[in-house]
């Protein structure tokens, strides 16, 4: 059984004091594909959880009805269905004052992305704009795809895992088109594989506390080779991406938990809280205490009247 999945009824691992709970994907059998699909009702009450929590898996939601707000990390997304949303592993999210929430939910781990490994990069790209308001034609197409995923998963006929992966790939590609063309297409070969492995490790909760050298050792390359590969793929350095990941995780914990500044500093790899405060101010322009006290989690680029994608 992977540490990203669990049998039904398996309790979550007890988090450290003050940490939000981390939920694993429930699968019916130990050797079953790490995937689930259904409605908000059939997936269960956790699909509407009103408290901040994390997942070890990806979640795609097609919201067809409801009022309230979906909170993901530092952003608040008022519900004006139809929407298509993505929650990445490790993100903090919850539903706030949700009423009449309806639609479809697809859950899967990274291990499920076997036939289309490029979907990992698509998911990271979609995570940059994880909440879309759909126009009528896009809503209808998305609804049909989600219904096929739910039906195929429910029947479990021969070859259903391959069909599910293909349908999921179509959903991701079509959703990515709504965001326009991508940038920084990595060159093929070993450098691209190294950059992809670095991105996968960086997305895991706790990885932000590592150094570039430690990441390189885990991947099996030198720090110099890692830097060349990551720069070719992203246009940025591994160090810059690690600093960004540290600051992002600190922001999540400041807004979504009651942990002290000292505890948060330790969570993101700083032994010295004062040094952490200097780092946080340099990366965000604000002190941790000020950020926690005054932060408005609404994404300023998303307003209630935002036009459909």
PDB file of C-alpha atoms in Angstrom, residues 20-246:
ATOM      1  CA  UNK A  20      -3.517  20.335   9.450  1.00  0.00           C
ATOM      2  CA  UNK A  21      -4.585  16.732   8.760  1.00  0.00           C
ATOM      3  CA  UNK A  22      -3.148  14.976   5.699  1.00  0.00           C
ATOM      4  CA  UNK A  23      -5.631  12.720   3.894  1.00  0.00           C
ATOM      5  CA  UNK A  24      -4.678   9.744   1.737  1.00  0.00           C
ATOM      6  CA  UNK A  25      -6.734   8.408  -1.166  1.00  0.00           C
ATOM      7  CA  UNK A  26      -8.997   5.535  -0.131  1.00  0.00           C
ATOM      8  CA  UNK A  27      -8.843   2.523  -2.470  1.00  0.00           C
ATOM      9  CA  UNK A  28     -10.997  -0.577  -2.210  1.00  0.00           C
ATOM     10  CA  UNK A  29      -8.150  -3.116  -2.373  1.00  0.00           C
ATOM     11  CA  UNK A  30      -4.395  -2.869  -1.699  1.00  0.00           C
ATOM     12  CA  UNK A  31      -3.573  -3.516  -5.374  1.00  0.00           C
ATOM     13  CA  UNK A  32      -6.276  -1.299  -6.887  1.00  0.00           C
ATOM     14  CA  UNK A  33      -5.412   1.640  -9.134  1.00  0.00           C
ATOM     15  CA  UNK A  34      -4.971   4.845  -7.111  1.00  0.00           C
ATOM     16  CA  UNK A  35      -8.004   6.588  -8.594  1.00  0.00           C
ATOM     17  CA  UNK A  36     -11.580   7.423  -7.609  1.00  0.00           C
ATOM     18  CA  UNK A  37     -14.418   9.339  -9.248  1.00  0.00           C
ATOM     19  CA  UNK A  38     -17.962  10.195  -8.276  1.00  0.00           C
ATOM     20  CA  UNK A  39     -20.297  12.948  -7.169  1.00  0.00           C
ATOM     21  CA  UNK A  40     -19.778  15.013  -4.032  1.00  0.00           C
ATOM     22  CA  UNK A  41     -22.321  12.697  -2.397  1.00  0.00           C
ATOM     23  CA  UNK A  42     -20.776   9.380  -3.454  1.00  0.00           C
ATOM     24  CA  UNK A  43     -17.190  10.432  -2.727  1.00  0.00           C
ATOM     25  CA  UNK A  44     -18.264  11.191   0.825  1.00  0.00           C
ATOM     26  CA  UNK A  45     -18.344  14.001   3.394  1.00  0.00           C
ATOM     27  CA  UNK A  46     -14.629  14.770   3.040  1.00  0.00           C
ATOM     28  CA  UNK A  47     -15.351  16.105  -0.455  1.00  0.00           C
ATOM     29  CA  UNK A  48     -17.149  19.003   1.272  1.00  0.00           C
ATOM     30  CA  UNK A  49     -14.795  19.354   4.273  1.00  0.00           C
ATOM     31  CA  UNK A  50     -15.161  22.730   5.980  1.00  0.00           C
ATOM     32  CA  UNK A  51     -11.803  22.598   7.803  1.00  0.00           C
ATOM     33  CA  UNK A  52      -8.320  23.190   6.335  1.00  0.00           C
ATOM     34  CA  UNK A  53      -6.641  19.935   5.319  1.00  0.00           C
ATOM     35  CA  UNK A  54      -4.173  18.527   2.798  1.00  0.00           C
ATOM     36  CA  UNK A  55      -4.186  15.604   0.374  1.00  0.00           C
ATOM     37  CA  UNK A  56      -1.486  13.214  -0.790  1.00  0.00           C
ATOM     38  CA  UNK A  57      -3.374  13.135  -4.117  1.00  0.00           C
ATOM     39  CA  UNK A  58      -4.727  15.389  -6.856  1.00  0.00           C
ATOM     40  CA  UNK A  59      -8.371  16.443  -6.804  1.00  0.00           C
ATOM     41  CA  UNK A  60     -10.332  17.811  -9.755  1.00  0.00           C
ATOM     42  CA  UNK A  61     -13.783  19.229  -9.017  1.00  0.00           C
ATOM     43  CA  UNK A  62     -16.473  20.153 -11.543  1.00  0.00           C
ATOM     44  CA  UNK A  63     -18.876  22.318  -9.549  1.00  0.00           C
ATOM     45  CA  UNK A  64     -22.318  22.510 -11.135  1.00  0.00           C
ATOM     46  CA  UNK A  65     -24.295  24.081  -8.273  1.00  0.00           C
ATOM     47  CA  UNK A  66     -23.847  25.668  -4.873  1.00  0.00           C
ATOM     48  CA  UNK A  67     -22.983  28.820  -2.985  1.00  0.00           C
ATOM     49  CA  UNK A  68     -20.134  29.653  -0.631  1.00  0.00           C
ATOM     50  CA  UNK A  69     -16.394  29.902  -1.086  1.00  0.00           C
ATOM     51  CA  UNK A  70     -13.612  27.460  -1.946  1.00  0.00           C
ATOM     52  CA  UNK A  71     -10.394  28.354  -0.108  1.00  0.00           C
ATOM     53  CA  UNK A  72      -7.120  27.016  -1.553  1.00  0.00           C
ATOM     54  CA  UNK A  73      -3.915  28.108   0.172  1.00  0.00           C
ATOM     55  CA  UNK A  74      -4.039  31.925   0.118  1.00  0.00           C
ATOM     56  CA  UNK A  75      -6.856  32.359  -2.427  1.00  0.00           C
ATOM     57  CA  UNK A  76     -10.623  32.506  -1.913  1.00  0.00           C
ATOM     58  CA  UNK A  77     -12.853  31.527  -4.831  1.00  0.00           C
ATOM     59  CA  UNK A  78     -16.528  32.564  -4.514  1.00  0.00           C
ATOM     60  CA  UNK A  79     -18.870  29.979  -6.030  1.00  0.00           C
ATOM     61  CA  UNK A  80     -20.693  31.084  -9.172  1.00  0.00           C
ATOM     62  CA  UNK A  81     -21.018  27.699 -10.969  1.00  0.00           C
ATOM     63  CA  UNK A  82     -20.117  26.156 -13.278  1.00  0.00           C
ATOM     64  CA  UNK A  83     -16.466  25.874 -12.220  1.00  0.00           C
ATOM     65  CA  UNK A  84     -13.566  23.512 -12.802  1.00  0.00           C
ATOM     66  CA  UNK A  85     -11.021  23.430  -9.993  1.00  0.00           C
ATOM     67  CA  UNK A  86      -7.763  21.625  -9.213  1.00  0.00           C
ATOM     68  CA  UNK A  87      -6.231  20.953  -5.800  1.00  0.00           C
ATOM     69  CA  UNK A  88      -2.607  19.799  -5.849  1.00  0.00           C
ATOM     70  CA  UNK A  89      -1.037  17.403  -3.332  1.00  0.00           C
ATOM     71  CA  UNK A  90       0.093  19.297  -0.255  1.00  0.00           C
ATOM     72  CA  UNK A  91      -2.131  22.332  -0.736  1.00  0.00           C
ATOM     73  CA  UNK A  92      -4.333  23.496   2.130  1.00  0.00           C
ATOM     74  CA  UNK A  93      -7.984  23.773   1.158  1.00  0.00           C
ATOM     75  CA  UNK A  94     -11.530  23.745   2.498  1.00  0.00           C
ATOM     76  CA  UNK A  95     -15.092  24.759   1.613  1.00  0.00           C
ATOM     77  CA  UNK A  96     -16.413  27.772   3.500  1.00  0.00           C
ATOM     78  CA  UNK A  97     -20.154  28.304   4.101  1.00  0.00           C
ATOM     79  CA  UNK A  98     -20.923  25.897   1.240  1.00  0.00           C
ATOM     80  CA  UNK A  99     -24.624  25.308   0.539  1.00  0.00           C
ATOM     81  CA  UNK A 100     -26.119  23.086  -2.138  1.00  0.00           C
ATOM     82  CA  UNK A 101     -22.676  22.022  -3.389  1.00  0.00           C
ATOM     83  CA  UNK A 102     -23.067  19.627  -6.311  1.00  0.00           C
ATOM     84  CA  UNK A 103     -20.990  18.244  -9.158  1.00  0.00           C
ATOM     85  CA  UNK A 104     -18.328  15.628  -9.879  1.00  0.00           C
ATOM     86  CA  UNK A 105     -15.011  14.830  -8.214  1.00  0.00           C
ATOM     87  CA  UNK A 106     -11.967  12.973  -9.589  1.00  0.00           C
ATOM     88  CA  UNK A 107      -9.152  11.871  -7.261  1.00  0.00           C
ATOM     89  CA  UNK A 108      -5.832  10.287  -8.241  1.00  0.00           C
ATOM     90  CA  UNK A 109      -2.221  10.048  -7.117  1.00  0.00           C
ATOM     91  CA  UNK A 110       0.888  10.723  -9.131  1.00  0.00           C
ATOM     92  CA  UNK A 111       1.402   6.945  -9.413  1.00  0.00           C
ATOM     93  CA  UNK A 112      -1.710   6.812 -11.599  1.00  0.00           C
ATOM     94  CA  UNK A 113      -0.034   8.885 -14.338  1.00  0.00           C
ATOM     95  CA  UNK A 114       1.721   5.959 -16.022  1.00  0.00           C
ATOM     96  CA  UNK A 115       0.533   6.142 -19.637  1.00  0.00           C
ATOM     97  CA  UNK A 116       0.920   9.926 -19.910  1.00  0.00           C
ATOM     98  CA  UNK A 117       3.873  11.045 -17.730  1.00  0.00           C
ATOM     99  CA  UNK A 118       3.722  14.487 -19.345  1.00  0.00           C
ATOM    100  CA  UNK A 119       0.475  15.032 -17.458  1.00  0.00           C
ATOM    101  CA  UNK A 120       2.542  15.825 -14.359  1.00  0.00           C
ATOM    102  CA  UNK A 121       3.831  18.980 -16.043  1.00  0.00           C
ATOM    103  CA  UNK A 122       0.304  19.800 -17.245  1.00  0.00           C
ATOM    104  CA  UNK A 123      -0.990  19.527 -13.687  1.00  0.00           C
ATOM    105  CA  UNK A 124       1.716  21.855 -12.366  1.00  0.00           C
ATOM    106  CA  UNK A 125       0.829  24.351 -15.090  1.00  0.00           C
ATOM    107  CA  UNK A 126      -2.876  24.104 -14.289  1.00  0.00           C
ATOM    108  CA  UNK A 127      -2.035  24.622 -10.631  1.00  0.00           C
ATOM    109  CA  UNK A 128      -0.918  28.156 -11.483  1.00  0.00           C
ATOM    110  CA  UNK A 129      -4.538  29.020 -12.255  1.00  0.00           C
ATOM    111  CA  UNK A 130      -6.501  26.325 -10.434  1.00  0.00           C
ATOM    112  CA  UNK A 131     -10.023  27.758 -10.591  1.00  0.00           C
ATOM    113  CA  UNK A 132     -11.909  28.367 -13.839  1.00  0.00           C
ATOM    114  CA  UNK A 133     -15.418  29.644 -14.508  1.00  0.00           C
ATOM    115  CA  UNK A 134     -16.697  27.729 -17.523  1.00  0.00           C
ATOM    116  CA  UNK A 135     -18.729  29.074 -20.423  1.00  0.00           C
ATOM    117  CA  UNK A 136     -21.741  26.930 -21.525  1.00  0.00           C
ATOM    118  CA  UNK A 137     -19.985  24.908 -24.292  1.00  0.00           C
ATOM    119  CA  UNK A 138     -16.938  24.195 -22.096  1.00  0.00           C
ATOM    120  CA  UNK A 139     -19.196  23.311 -19.173  1.00  0.00           C
ATOM    121  CA  UNK A 140     -21.093  20.818 -21.336  1.00  0.00           C
ATOM    122  CA  UNK A 141     -17.893  19.180 -22.679  1.00  0.00           C
ATOM    123  CA  UNK A 142     -16.398  18.993 -19.198  1.00  0.00           C
ATOM    124  CA  UNK A 143     -19.589  17.492 -17.821  1.00  0.00           C
ATOM    125  CA  UNK A 144     -19.564  14.739 -20.438  1.00  0.00           C
ATOM    126  CA  UNK A 145     -15.928  13.865 -19.710  1.00  0.00           C
ATOM    127  CA  UNK A 146     -16.473  13.838 -15.956  1.00  0.00           C
ATOM    128  CA  UNK A 147     -19.556  11.645 -16.399  1.00  0.00           C
ATOM    129  CA  UNK A 148     -17.526   9.181 -18.495  1.00  0.00           C
ATOM    130  CA  UNK A 149     -14.832   9.042 -15.811  1.00  0.00           C
ATOM    131  CA  UNK A 150     -17.427   8.391 -13.105  1.00  0.00           C
ATOM    132  CA  UNK A 151     -19.181   5.725 -15.212  1.00  0.00           C
ATOM    133  CA  UNK A 152     -15.963   3.933 -16.213  1.00  0.00           C
ATOM    134  CA  UNK A 153     -14.709   3.915 -12.634  1.00  0.00           C
ATOM    135  CA  UNK A 154     -18.042   2.641 -11.335  1.00  0.00           C
ATOM    136  CA  UNK A 155     -18.257  -0.269 -13.793  1.00  0.00           C
ATOM    137  CA  UNK A 156     -14.634  -1.408 -13.402  1.00  0.00           C
ATOM    138  CA  UNK A 157     -14.768  -3.432 -16.634  1.00  0.00           C
ATOM    139  CA  UNK A 158     -11.723  -5.041 -18.253  1.00  0.00           C
ATOM    140  CA  UNK A 159      -9.130  -2.423 -19.171  1.00  0.00           C
ATOM    141  CA  UNK A 160     -10.874   0.295 -17.174  1.00  0.00           C
ATOM    142  CA  UNK A 161      -7.604   1.707 -15.775  1.00  0.00           C
ATOM    143  CA  UNK A 162      -6.280   2.396 -19.286  1.00  0.00           C
ATOM    144  CA  UNK A 163      -9.564   4.034 -20.273  1.00  0.00           C
ATOM    145  CA  UNK A 164      -9.532   6.179 -17.120  1.00  0.00           C
ATOM    146  CA  UNK A 165      -5.976   7.357 -17.822  1.00  0.00           C
ATOM    147  CA  UNK A 166      -6.919   8.249 -21.400  1.00  0.00           C
ATOM    148  CA  UNK A 167     -10.036  10.160 -20.360  1.00  0.00           C
ATOM    149  CA  UNK A 168      -8.098  11.994 -17.646  1.00  0.00           C
ATOM    150  CA  UNK A 169      -5.419  12.933 -20.189  1.00  0.00           C
ATOM    151  CA  UNK A 170      -8.061  14.401 -22.505  1.00  0.00           C
ATOM    152  CA  UNK A 171      -9.541  16.384 -19.609  1.00  0.00           C
ATOM    153  CA  UNK A 172      -6.144  17.817 -18.645  1.00  0.00           C
ATOM    154  CA  UNK A 173      -5.159  18.723 -22.206  1.00  0.00           C
ATOM    155  CA  UNK A 174      -8.474  20.439 -22.914  1.00  0.00           C
ATOM    156  CA  UNK A 175      -8.339  22.311 -19.619  1.00  0.00           C
ATOM    157  CA  UNK A 176      -4.784  23.457 -20.334  1.00  0.00           C
ATOM    158  CA  UNK A 177      -5.997  24.922 -23.641  1.00  0.00           C
ATOM    159  CA  UNK A 178      -8.242  27.289 -21.690  1.00  0.00           C
ATOM    160  CA  UNK A 179      -5.112  28.894 -20.250  1.00  0.00           C
ATOM    161  CA  UNK A 180      -3.378  29.500 -23.548  1.00  0.00           C
ATOM    162  CA  UNK A 181      -0.001  28.191 -24.799  1.00  0.00           C
ATOM    163  CA  UNK A 182       2.598  27.056 -22.305  1.00  0.00           C
ATOM    164  CA  UNK A 183       6.132  28.369 -21.851  1.00  0.00           C
ATOM    165  CA  UNK A 184       9.564  26.898 -21.146  1.00  0.00           C
ATOM    166  CA  UNK A 185       9.130  23.614 -23.016  1.00  0.00           C
ATOM    167  CA  UNK A 186      12.034  21.510 -21.730  1.00  0.00           C
ATOM    168  CA  UNK A 187      14.409  19.841 -24.189  1.00  0.00           C
ATOM    169  CA  UNK A 188      14.137  16.054 -24.444  1.00  0.00           C
ATOM    170  CA  UNK A 189      16.552  13.655 -22.791  1.00  0.00           C
ATOM    171  CA  UNK A 190      18.290  13.296 -19.447  1.00  0.00           C
ATOM    172  CA  UNK A 191      18.147  17.009 -18.436  1.00  0.00           C
ATOM    173  CA  UNK A 192      14.374  17.039 -18.858  1.00  0.00           C
ATOM    174  CA  UNK A 193      14.035  13.899 -16.728  1.00  0.00           C
ATOM    175  CA  UNK A 194      16.206  15.436 -13.983  1.00  0.00           C
ATOM    176  CA  UNK A 195      14.200  18.670 -14.018  1.00  0.00           C
ATOM    177  CA  UNK A 196      10.961  16.684 -13.861  1.00  0.00           C
ATOM    178  CA  UNK A 197      12.213  14.670 -10.873  1.00  0.00           C
ATOM    179  CA  UNK A 198      13.250  17.893  -9.107  1.00  0.00           C
ATOM    180  CA  UNK A 199       9.776  19.360  -9.702  1.00  0.00           C
ATOM    181  CA  UNK A 200       8.129  16.186  -8.374  1.00  0.00           C
ATOM    182  CA  UNK A 201      10.218  16.250  -5.207  1.00  0.00           C
ATOM    183  CA  UNK A 202       9.658  19.961  -4.703  1.00  0.00           C
ATOM    184  CA  UNK A 203       5.886  19.421  -4.821  1.00  0.00           C
ATOM    185  CA  UNK A 204       6.002  17.037  -1.836  1.00  0.00           C
ATOM    186  CA  UNK A 205       5.234  18.454   1.576  1.00  0.00           C
ATOM    187  CA  UNK A 206       8.477  18.835   3.527  1.00  0.00           C
ATOM    188  CA  UNK A 207      10.749  19.037   0.482  1.00  0.00           C
ATOM    189  CA  UNK A 208      10.987  22.827   0.799  1.00  0.00           C
ATOM    190  CA  UNK A 209      13.296  22.370   3.803  1.00  0.00           C
ATOM    191  CA  UNK A 210      16.007  20.680   1.731  1.00  0.00           C
ATOM    192  CA  UNK A 211      19.052  22.316   0.166  1.00  0.00           C
ATOM    193  CA  UNK A 212      19.942  22.219  -3.527  1.00  0.00           C
ATOM    194  CA  UNK A 213      22.815  19.845  -2.728  1.00  0.00           C
ATOM    195  CA  UNK A 214      20.505  17.471  -0.830  1.00  0.00           C
ATOM    196  CA  UNK A 215      18.020  17.485  -3.716  1.00  0.00           C
ATOM    197  CA  UNK A 216      20.806  16.752  -6.194  1.00  0.00           C
ATOM    198  CA  UNK A 217      22.051  13.834  -4.074  1.00  0.00           C
ATOM    199  CA  UNK A 218      18.544  12.361  -3.847  1.00  0.00           C
ATOM    200  CA  UNK A 219      18.163  12.569  -7.637  1.00  0.00           C
ATOM    201  CA  UNK A 220      21.681  11.187  -8.216  1.00  0.00           C
ATOM    202  CA  UNK A 221      23.289  14.142 -10.011  1.00  0.00           C
ATOM    203  CA  UNK A 222      25.704  16.920  -9.115  1.00  0.00           C
ATOM    204  CA  UNK A 223      24.350  20.319  -7.997  1.00  0.00           C
ATOM    205  CA  UNK A 224      25.815  21.840 -11.157  1.00  0.00           C
ATOM    206  CA  UNK A 225      24.036  19.388 -13.442  1.00  0.00           C
ATOM    207  CA  UNK A 226      20.785  19.933 -11.519  1.00  0.00           C
ATOM    208  CA  UNK A 227      21.124  23.691 -11.972  1.00  0.00           C
ATOM    209  CA  UNK A 228      21.672  23.336 -15.745  1.00  0.00           C
ATOM    210  CA  UNK A 229      18.732  20.967 -16.152  1.00  0.00           C
ATOM    211  CA  UNK A 230      16.295  23.045 -14.092  1.00  0.00           C
ATOM    212  CA  UNK A 231      17.313  26.293 -15.782  1.00  0.00           C
ATOM    213  CA  UNK A 232      16.806  24.729 -19.230  1.00  0.00           C
ATOM    214  CA  UNK A 233      13.336  23.505 -18.231  1.00  0.00           C
ATOM    215  CA  UNK A 234      12.074  26.500 -16.272  1.00  0.00           C
ATOM    216  CA  UNK A 235      14.369  29.430 -16.897  1.00  0.00           C
ATOM    217  CA  UNK A 236      15.055  29.576 -13.144  1.00  0.00           C
ATOM    218  CA  UNK A 237      17.565  28.137 -10.683  1.00  0.00           C
ATOM    219  CA  UNK A 238      16.884  25.305  -8.210  1.00  0.00           C
ATOM    220  CA  UNK A 239      17.752  27.656  -5.355  1.00  0.00           C
ATOM    221  CA  UNK A 240      15.144  30.205  -6.433  1.00  0.00           C
ATOM    222  CA  UNK A 241      12.479  27.498  -6.718  1.00  0.00           C
ATOM    223  CA  UNK A 242      13.344  26.102  -3.285  1.00  0.00           C
ATOM    224  CA  UNK A 243      13.144  29.583  -1.728  1.00  0.00           C
ATOM    225  CA  UNK A 244       9.795  30.126  -3.401  1.00  0.00           C
ATOM    226  CA  UNK A 245       8.548  26.765  -2.089  1.00  0.00           C
ATOM    227  CA  UNK A 246       9.704  27.619   1.441  1.00  0.00           C
TER     228      UNK A 246
END
